[in-house]
């Protein structure tokens, strides 16, 4: 792979969301931290009557890859069920680990193809997906 790790689209996504929004009275929260780079994400969720994400808040202190991944999560999480979030998290983990050939079925994740060979960056890319799935599970009780 000759593509740069921090390409223009990743940097654009990383800068696209302020990532300073907590939800007051959130149904549940989750905080995840990458032990490799120290990136950290705190997520708050509210669910609708069907158990789907209705509102999402995030505070992100992460590298550009973690921020870009959080932006993709934030842009597409509302309306998703716990099963969909778990599948996205698991498929992302498998793809980054080389256990599946194609990116997960989540808009934009193919942008991280250059990161496949940089294992030390994988945890930061997974943070938002792990945190939203965990917070949604907690909110469902």
PDB file of C-alpha atoms in Angstrom:
ATOM      1  CA  UNK A   1       0.000   0.000   0.000  1.00  0.00           C
ATOM      2  CA  UNK A   2       1.362   3.357  -0.988  1.00  0.00           C
ATOM      3  CA  UNK A   3      -1.504   5.534   0.230  1.00  0.00           C
ATOM      4  CA  UNK A   4      -0.610   7.953   3.032  1.00  0.00           C
ATOM      5  CA  UNK A   5      -1.913   7.067   6.475  1.00  0.00           C
ATOM      6  CA  UNK A   6      -3.320  10.554   7.096  1.00  0.00           C
ATOM      7  CA  UNK A   7      -4.999  11.349   3.793  1.00  0.00           C
ATOM      8  CA  UNK A   8      -6.977  14.506   3.030  1.00  0.00           C
ATOM      9  CA  UNK A   9     -10.364  12.883   3.664  1.00  0.00           C
ATOM     10  CA  UNK A  10      -9.310  11.545   7.071  1.00  0.00           C
ATOM     11  CA  UNK A  11      -7.985  14.960   8.075  1.00  0.00           C
ATOM     12  CA  UNK A  12     -11.175  16.649   6.813  1.00  0.00           C
ATOM     13  CA  UNK A  13     -13.340  14.275   8.834  1.00  0.00           C
ATOM     14  CA  UNK A  14     -11.166  14.732  11.914  1.00  0.00           C
ATOM     15  CA  UNK A  15     -11.739  18.475  11.777  1.00  0.00           C
ATOM     16  CA  UNK A  16     -15.441  18.306  10.858  1.00  0.00           C
ATOM     17  CA  UNK A  17     -17.028  17.802  14.274  1.00  0.00           C
ATOM     18  CA  UNK A  18     -16.229  19.744  17.450  1.00  0.00           C
ATOM     19  CA  UNK A  19     -16.538  16.604  19.644  1.00  0.00           C
ATOM     20  CA  UNK A  20     -17.386  18.543  22.794  1.00  0.00           C
ATOM     21  CA  UNK A  21     -21.056  17.664  23.154  1.00  0.00           C
ATOM     22  CA  UNK A  22     -22.307  15.655  26.128  1.00  0.00           C
ATOM     23  CA  UNK A  23     -25.991  14.777  26.433  1.00  0.00           C
ATOM     24  CA  UNK A  24     -27.674  16.079  29.551  1.00  0.00           C
ATOM     25  CA  UNK A  25     -29.702  13.325  31.168  1.00  0.00           C
ATOM     26  CA  UNK A  26     -28.232  10.640  28.905  1.00  0.00           C
ATOM     27  CA  UNK A  27     -29.671   7.173  29.293  1.00  0.00           C
ATOM     28  CA  UNK A  28     -26.126   5.726  29.343  1.00  0.00           C
ATOM     29  CA  UNK A  29     -22.489   6.610  28.778  1.00  0.00           C
ATOM     30  CA  UNK A  30     -19.277   4.799  27.943  1.00  0.00           C
ATOM     31  CA  UNK A  31     -15.650   5.869  27.954  1.00  0.00           C
ATOM     32  CA  UNK A  32     -12.996   4.032  25.977  1.00  0.00           C
ATOM     33  CA  UNK A  33      -9.262   4.640  25.919  1.00  0.00           C
ATOM     34  CA  UNK A  34      -6.535   3.295  23.671  1.00  0.00           C
ATOM     35  CA  UNK A  35      -3.637   2.021  25.784  1.00  0.00           C
ATOM     36  CA  UNK A  36      -1.311   2.358  22.782  1.00  0.00           C
ATOM     37  CA  UNK A  37      -1.711   6.059  22.009  1.00  0.00           C
ATOM     38  CA  UNK A  38      -3.826   7.410  24.855  1.00  0.00           C
ATOM     39  CA  UNK A  39      -6.743   8.405  22.632  1.00  0.00           C
ATOM     40  CA  UNK A  40      -9.975   8.640  24.624  1.00  0.00           C
ATOM     41  CA  UNK A  41     -13.644   8.902  23.722  1.00  0.00           C
ATOM     42  CA  UNK A  42     -16.624   9.466  25.997  1.00  0.00           C
ATOM     43  CA  UNK A  43     -20.024   8.738  24.464  1.00  0.00           C
ATOM     44  CA  UNK A  44     -23.531   9.463  25.745  1.00  0.00           C
ATOM     45  CA  UNK A  45     -26.642   7.940  24.159  1.00  0.00           C
ATOM     46  CA  UNK A  46     -30.380   8.225  24.321  1.00  0.00           C
ATOM     47  CA  UNK A  47     -32.554   5.568  22.725  1.00  0.00           C
ATOM     48  CA  UNK A  48     -36.001   5.739  21.189  1.00  0.00           C
ATOM     49  CA  UNK A  49     -38.911   3.441  22.103  1.00  0.00           C
ATOM     50  CA  UNK A  50     -37.610   0.782  19.703  1.00  0.00           C
ATOM     51  CA  UNK A  51     -34.181   0.748  21.362  1.00  0.00           C
ATOM     52  CA  UNK A  52     -32.439   2.544  18.492  1.00  0.00           C
ATOM     53  CA  UNK A  53     -30.014   5.413  18.977  1.00  0.00           C
ATOM     54  CA  UNK A  54     -32.042   8.641  19.095  1.00  0.00           C
ATOM     55  CA  UNK A  55     -29.313  11.046  20.218  1.00  0.00           C
ATOM     56  CA  UNK A  56     -25.564  10.856  20.589  1.00  0.00           C
ATOM     57  CA  UNK A  57     -23.054  13.035  22.388  1.00  0.00           C
ATOM     58  CA  UNK A  58     -19.278  12.684  22.246  1.00  0.00           C
ATOM     59  CA  UNK A  59     -16.169  14.108  23.791  1.00  0.00           C
ATOM     60  CA  UNK A  60     -13.161  13.001  21.765  1.00  0.00           C
ATOM     61  CA  UNK A  61      -9.520  13.392  22.696  1.00  0.00           C
ATOM     62  CA  UNK A  62      -7.893  11.351  19.965  1.00  0.00           C
ATOM     63  CA  UNK A  63      -5.494  11.384  17.062  1.00  0.00           C
ATOM     64  CA  UNK A  64      -6.769  12.258  13.591  1.00  0.00           C
ATOM     65  CA  UNK A  65      -7.676   8.613  12.914  1.00  0.00           C
ATOM     66  CA  UNK A  66      -9.725   8.375  16.108  1.00  0.00           C
ATOM     67  CA  UNK A  67     -11.422  11.693  15.374  1.00  0.00           C
ATOM     68  CA  UNK A  68     -12.239  10.686  11.797  1.00  0.00           C
ATOM     69  CA  UNK A  69     -13.673   7.367  12.973  1.00  0.00           C
ATOM     70  CA  UNK A  70     -15.755   9.188  15.605  1.00  0.00           C
ATOM     71  CA  UNK A  71     -17.043  11.545  12.890  1.00  0.00           C
ATOM     72  CA  UNK A  72     -18.200   8.570  10.803  1.00  0.00           C
ATOM     73  CA  UNK A  73     -19.887   7.048  13.840  1.00  0.00           C
ATOM     74  CA  UNK A  74     -21.568  10.323  14.768  1.00  0.00           C
ATOM     75  CA  UNK A  75     -22.806  10.872  11.202  1.00  0.00           C
ATOM     76  CA  UNK A  76     -24.470   7.461  10.917  1.00  0.00           C
ATOM     77  CA  UNK A  77     -25.342   6.187  14.423  1.00  0.00           C
ATOM     78  CA  UNK A  78     -28.786   7.737  14.887  1.00  0.00           C
ATOM     79  CA  UNK A  79     -31.457   5.197  14.021  1.00  0.00           C
ATOM     80  CA  UNK A  80     -29.141   2.199  14.490  1.00  0.00           C
ATOM     81  CA  UNK A  81     -30.023  -0.762  16.673  1.00  0.00           C
ATOM     82  CA  UNK A  82     -27.696  -2.468  19.133  1.00  0.00           C
ATOM     83  CA  UNK A  83     -27.377  -5.409  16.730  1.00  0.00           C
ATOM     84  CA  UNK A  84     -26.269  -3.068  13.927  1.00  0.00           C
ATOM     85  CA  UNK A  85     -23.780  -1.310  16.207  1.00  0.00           C
ATOM     86  CA  UNK A  86     -22.374  -4.606  17.482  1.00  0.00           C
ATOM     87  CA  UNK A  87     -22.020  -5.875  13.914  1.00  0.00           C
ATOM     88  CA  UNK A  88     -20.248  -2.682  12.796  1.00  0.00           C
ATOM     89  CA  UNK A  89     -17.865  -2.872  15.767  1.00  0.00           C
ATOM     90  CA  UNK A  90     -17.122  -6.559  15.203  1.00  0.00           C
ATOM     91  CA  UNK A  91     -16.724  -6.187  11.441  1.00  0.00           C
ATOM     92  CA  UNK A  92     -14.382  -3.217  11.898  1.00  0.00           C
ATOM     93  CA  UNK A  93     -12.289  -5.182  14.389  1.00  0.00           C
ATOM     94  CA  UNK A  94     -12.116  -8.182  12.038  1.00  0.00           C
ATOM     95  CA  UNK A  95     -11.217  -6.034   9.021  1.00  0.00           C
ATOM     96  CA  UNK A  96      -8.447  -4.211  10.854  1.00  0.00           C
ATOM     97  CA  UNK A  97      -7.096  -7.563  12.105  1.00  0.00           C
ATOM     98  CA  UNK A  98      -7.020  -8.942   8.556  1.00  0.00           C
ATOM     99  CA  UNK A  99      -9.807 -11.439   9.235  1.00  0.00           C
ATOM    100  CA  UNK A 100     -12.059 -10.081   6.492  1.00  0.00           C
ATOM    101  CA  UNK A 101     -11.122  -8.760   3.073  1.00  0.00           C
ATOM    102  CA  UNK A 102     -13.589  -5.913   2.747  1.00  0.00           C
ATOM    103  CA  UNK A 103     -14.360  -2.908   4.936  1.00  0.00           C
ATOM    104  CA  UNK A 104     -17.456  -3.132   7.138  1.00  0.00           C
ATOM    105  CA  UNK A 105     -20.822  -2.064   5.786  1.00  0.00           C
ATOM    106  CA  UNK A 106     -20.646   1.377   7.435  1.00  0.00           C
ATOM    107  CA  UNK A 107     -20.361   4.509   5.300  1.00  0.00           C
ATOM    108  CA  UNK A 108     -16.811   5.798   4.899  1.00  0.00           C
ATOM    109  CA  UNK A 109     -14.788   3.128   6.694  1.00  0.00           C
ATOM    110  CA  UNK A 110     -12.904   2.288   3.505  1.00  0.00           C
ATOM    111  CA  UNK A 111     -10.968   5.531   4.168  1.00  0.00           C
ATOM    112  CA  UNK A 112      -8.988   3.594   6.756  1.00  0.00           C
ATOM    113  CA  UNK A 113      -7.538   1.125   4.242  1.00  0.00           C
ATOM    114  CA  UNK A 114      -4.078   2.773   4.537  1.00  0.00           C
ATOM    115  CA  UNK A 115      -4.184   2.086   8.306  1.00  0.00           C
ATOM    116  CA  UNK A 116      -4.481  -1.680   7.874  1.00  0.00           C
ATOM    117  CA  UNK A 117      -0.715  -2.115   8.003  1.00  0.00           C
ATOM    118  CA  UNK A 118      -0.371   0.191  11.049  1.00  0.00           C
ATOM    119  CA  UNK A 119      -1.581  -2.086  13.869  1.00  0.00           C
ATOM    120  CA  UNK A 120      -0.697   0.489  16.519  1.00  0.00           C
ATOM    121  CA  UNK A 121      -3.403   2.776  15.117  1.00  0.00           C
ATOM    122  CA  UNK A 122      -6.225   0.227  15.085  1.00  0.00           C
ATOM    123  CA  UNK A 123      -7.331   0.814  18.682  1.00  0.00           C
ATOM    124  CA  UNK A 124      -7.917   4.522  18.031  1.00  0.00           C
ATOM    125  CA  UNK A 125     -10.012   3.709  14.951  1.00  0.00           C
ATOM    126  CA  UNK A 126     -12.155   1.255  16.952  1.00  0.00           C
ATOM    127  CA  UNK A 127     -12.812   3.520  19.973  1.00  0.00           C
ATOM    128  CA  UNK A 128     -16.016   5.236  18.846  1.00  0.00           C
ATOM    129  CA  UNK A 129     -17.512   1.973  17.578  1.00  0.00           C
ATOM    130  CA  UNK A 130     -16.731   0.233  20.868  1.00  0.00           C
ATOM    131  CA  UNK A 131     -18.013   3.106  23.006  1.00  0.00           C
ATOM    132  CA  UNK A 132     -21.309   3.610  21.165  1.00  0.00           C
ATOM    133  CA  UNK A 133     -22.101  -0.108  21.188  1.00  0.00           C
ATOM    134  CA  UNK A 134     -21.318  -0.328  24.909  1.00  0.00           C
ATOM    135  CA  UNK A 135     -23.340   2.775  25.808  1.00  0.00           C
ATOM    136  CA  UNK A 136     -26.286   1.485  23.769  1.00  0.00           C
ATOM    137  CA  UNK A 137     -26.111  -1.885  25.544  1.00  0.00           C
ATOM    138  CA  UNK A 138     -26.109  -0.111  28.929  1.00  0.00           C
ATOM    139  CA  UNK A 139     -29.061   2.086  27.929  1.00  0.00           C
ATOM    140  CA  UNK A 140     -31.102  -0.964  26.960  1.00  0.00           C
ATOM    141  CA  UNK A 141     -30.531  -2.343  30.435  1.00  0.00           C
TER     142      UNK A 141
END
